[in-house]
CSV table of C-alpha atoms in Angstrom, one decimal:
chain,number,residue,atom,x,y,z
A,2,MET,CA,21.0,124.9,88.6
A,3,LEU,CA,22.7,124.0,85.4
A,4,ARG,CA,20.7,126.5,83.5
A,5,ILE,CA,21.8,129.3,85.9
A,6,ILE,CA,25.4,128.2,85.5
A,7,GLY,CA,25.0,128.1,81.7
A,8,LEU,CA,23.5,131.6,81.7
A,9,LEU,CA,26.3,132.9,83.8
A,10,LEU,CA,28.8,131.4,81.4
A,11,LEU,CA,27.0,132.9,78.4
A,12,ILE,CA,27.0,136.5,79.8
A,13,PRO,CA,30.8,137.0,79.4
A,14,LEU,CA,30.7,135.4,75.9
A,15,PHE,CA,27.9,137.8,74.8
A,16,ASP,CA,29.8,140.7,76.5
A,17,ALA,CA,33.0,140.0,74.6
A,18,VAL,CA,31.1,139.7,71.3
A,19,LEU,CA,29.3,143.0,72.0
A,20,LEU,CA,32.5,144.8,72.9
A,21,VAL,CA,34.1,143.7,69.6
A,22,ALA,CA,31.1,144.8,67.7
A,23,VAL,CA,31.0,148.2,69.4
A,24,ALA,CA,34.7,148.6,69.0
A,25,ASN,CA,34.4,148.0,65.3
A,26,PHE,CA,31.5,150.5,65.1
A,27,ILE,CA,32.9,153.5,67.2
A,28,GLY,CA,36.5,152.6,67.7
A,29,ALA,CA,38.6,150.8,70.4
A,30,ILE,CA,39.5,153.8,72.5
A,31,GLN,CA,35.9,155.1,72.6
A,32,THR,CA,34.7,151.6,73.6
A,33,VAL,CA,37.2,151.5,76.5
A,34,ALA,CA,36.1,155.0,77.5
A,35,LEU,CA,32.5,154.0,77.3
A,36,VAL,CA,33.0,150.9,79.5
A,37,VAL,CA,35.0,152.9,82.1
A,38,LEU,CA,32.5,155.8,82.1
A,39,THR,CA,29.5,153.4,82.6
A,40,ALA,CA,31.4,151.7,85.5
A,41,LEU,CA,32.2,155.0,87.2
A,42,ILE,CA,28.7,156.3,86.9
A,43,GLY,CA,27.3,153.0,88.1
A,44,MET,CA,29.6,152.9,91.1
A,45,LEU,CA,28.5,156.4,92.1
A,46,LEU,CA,24.9,155.3,91.9
A,47,VAL,CA,25.6,152.1,93.9
A,48,ARG,CA,27.3,154.2,96.6
A,49,ALA,CA,24.3,156.6,96.8
A,50,GLU,CA,21.7,153.8,96.8
A,51,GLY,CA,23.8,151.9,99.4
A,52,ARG,CA,23.7,154.8,101.8
A,53,HIS,CA,20.0,155.3,101.2
A,54,THR,CA,19.4,151.6,101.8
A,55,ALA,CA,21.5,151.6,105.0
A,56,ARG,CA,19.5,154.6,106.3
A,57,LYS,CA,16.3,152.7,105.6
A,58,ILE,CA,17.6,149.6,107.4
A,59,ARG,CA,18.5,151.7,110.4
A,60,GLU,CA,15.1,153.5,110.5
A,61,ARG,CA,13.2,150.1,110.3
A,62,VAL,CA,15.3,148.6,113.1
A,63,GLU,CA,14.8,151.7,115.3
A,64,HIS,CA,11.0,151.4,114.9
A,65,GLY,CA,11.2,147.7,115.8
A,66,GLN,CA,10.4,146.4,112.3
A,67,LEU,CA,12.2,143.7,110.3
A,68,PRO,CA,14.1,145.2,107.4
A,69,GLY,CA,13.5,142.3,105.0
A,70,ASP,CA,13.1,144.2,101.7
A,71,GLU,CA,15.9,146.6,102.6
A,72,LEU,CA,18.3,143.7,103.3
A,73,LEU,CA,17.4,142.2,99.9
A,74,ASP,CA,18.0,145.5,98.3
A,75,GLY,CA,21.4,145.6,99.9
A,76,GLY,CA,22.2,142.2,98.5
A,77,LEU,CA,21.1,143.4,95.0
A,78,LEU,CA,23.3,146.4,95.4
A,79,ILE,CA,26.3,144.3,96.2
A,80,ALA,CA,25.5,142.2,93.1
A,81,ALA,CA,25.1,145.4,91.1
A,82,GLY,CA,28.6,146.6,92.3
A,83,ALA,CA,30.1,143.3,91.1
A,84,PHE,CA,28.4,143.6,87.7
A,85,LEU,CA,29.6,147.2,87.3
A,86,LEU,CA,33.2,146.3,88.2
A,87,THR,CA,33.3,143.6,85.6
A,88,PRO,CA,34.3,145.1,82.3
A,89,GLY,CA,31.7,144.9,79.6
A,90,LEU,CA,28.6,146.6,78.4
A,91,VAL,CA,26.1,143.7,79.2
A,92,THR,CA,27.3,143.4,82.8
A,93,ASP,CA,27.2,147.2,83.1
A,94,ALA,CA,23.6,147.2,81.8
A,95,VAL,CA,22.6,144.4,84.3
A,96,GLY,CA,24.4,146.3,87.1
A,97,LEU,CA,22.5,149.5,86.2
A,98,LEU,CA,19.2,147.6,86.2
A,99,LEU,CA,20.0,146.4,89.8
A,100,VAL,CA,21.0,149.9,91.0
A,101,VAL,CA,17.9,151.9,89.8
A,102,PRO,CA,15.1,151.6,92.4
A,103,VAL,CA,12.4,151.5,89.7
A,104,THR,CA,13.8,148.4,88.1
A,105,ARG,CA,15.1,146.9,91.4
A,106,TRP,CA,11.6,146.7,92.9
A,107,PRO,CA,10.2,144.1,90.4
A,108,ILE,CA,13.5,142.1,90.6
A,109,ARG,CA,13.2,142.1,94.4
A,110,LYS,CA,9.6,140.9,94.2
A,111,ALA,CA,10.5,138.2,91.7
A,112,ILE,CA,13.4,137.0,93.9
A,113,LYS,CA,11.1,136.9,96.9
A,114,ARG,CA,8.4,135.0,95.0
A,115,TRP,CA,10.5,132.4,93.3
A,116,PHE,CA,13.5,131.9,95.6
A,117,VAL,CA,13.0,133.3,99.2
A,118,VAL,CA,9.4,132.1,99.9
A,119,PRO,CA,9.9,128.5,98.5
A,120,TYR,CA,13.2,128.2,100.5
A,121,ILE,CA,11.5,129.3,103.7
A,122,ASP,CA,8.5,127.0,103.0
A,123,ARG,CA,10.9,124.0,102.6
A,124,LYS,CA,12.7,124.8,105.8
A,125,THR,CA,9.6,125.5,107.9
A,126,GLY,CA,7.0,123.1,106.4
A,127,GLY,CA,4.9,126.1,105.2
A,128,ILE,CA,4.4,127.6,108.6
A,129,ALA,CA,6.3,130.9,107.8
A,130,SER,CA,4.2,131.7,104.7
A,131,GLY,CA,0.9,130.2,105.9
A,132,ASN,CA,0.9,127.4,103.3
A,133,VAL,CA,0.3,124.7,105.8
A,134,TYR,CA,-2.5,122.2,106.1
A,135,VAL,CA,-5.2,123.5,108.4
A,136,GLY,CA,-8.2,121.3,107.6
A,137,GLY,CA,-8.4,119.6,110.9
A,138,PHE,CA,-7.4,116.0,111.7
A,139,PRO,CA,-7.2,113.7,108.7
A,140,GLY,CA,-10.1,111.1,108.8
A,141,GLY,CA,-12.0,113.2,111.4
A,142,SER,CA,-15.4,112.1,109.9
A,143,ASP,CA,-14.7,108.3,110.3
A,144,THR,CA,-13.8,108.4,114.0
A,145,ASP,CA,-15.5,106.4,116.7
A,146,ASP,CA,-17.7,108.4,119.1
A,147,SER,CA,-16.4,106.5,122.1
A,148,ASP,CA,-13.3,108.7,122.2
A,149,VAL,CA,-15.4,111.9,122.6
A,150,TYR,CA,-15.7,113.4,126.1
A,151,ASP,CA,-17.9,116.1,127.4
A,152,VAL,CA,-15.6,118.6,129.0
A,153,GLY,CA,-18.3,120.8,130.3
A,154,SER,CA,-19.9,118.3,132.7
A,155,GLY,CA,-16.7,117.8,134.7
A,156,ARG,CA,-16.9,114.0,134.8
A,157,ASP,CA,-16.1,111.2,132.4
A,158,ASP,CA,-19.2,109.4,131.2
A,159,ARG,CA,-17.4,106.1,130.8
A,160,GLU,CA,-16.7,105.8,134.6
A,161,PRO,CA,-19.5,104.9,137.0
A,162,SER,CA,-20.7,107.8,139.0
A,163,ARG,CA,-19.6,108.0,142.7
A,164,GLU,CA,-22.7,109.8,143.9
């Protein structure tokens, strides 16, 4: 968790350094225009992808299916909007990566693999993902045969017969 917080603190620092370097290279006004332009284009893309994702969610629900991937896409689009509204070129690049479906797909798969499935496994004991022990009863080979009953005969062999 500390690594994630550290990474989140390094992004604005790297963003500020990159903005100063770009401003020295192309000029301050052009840098501001570039940041505003990337944010506007990104927000238009977020809006279009958000509508598309909402339509896919509605279609999945109408067909009685769970919209798991679509809901995760919606969350990634919300994060993309936050990154795009934050001024800076690095945050705009991360936001654009989250908006474009081609790059959002592997990010969604990685989030499901490293965060969603382990979280669900911890909460359900592995039942939800199928990672549960199914090898039978522990110590099954050492058990005493006196506890075994023949169910097909209809009577218990330990009791005397009443015939």
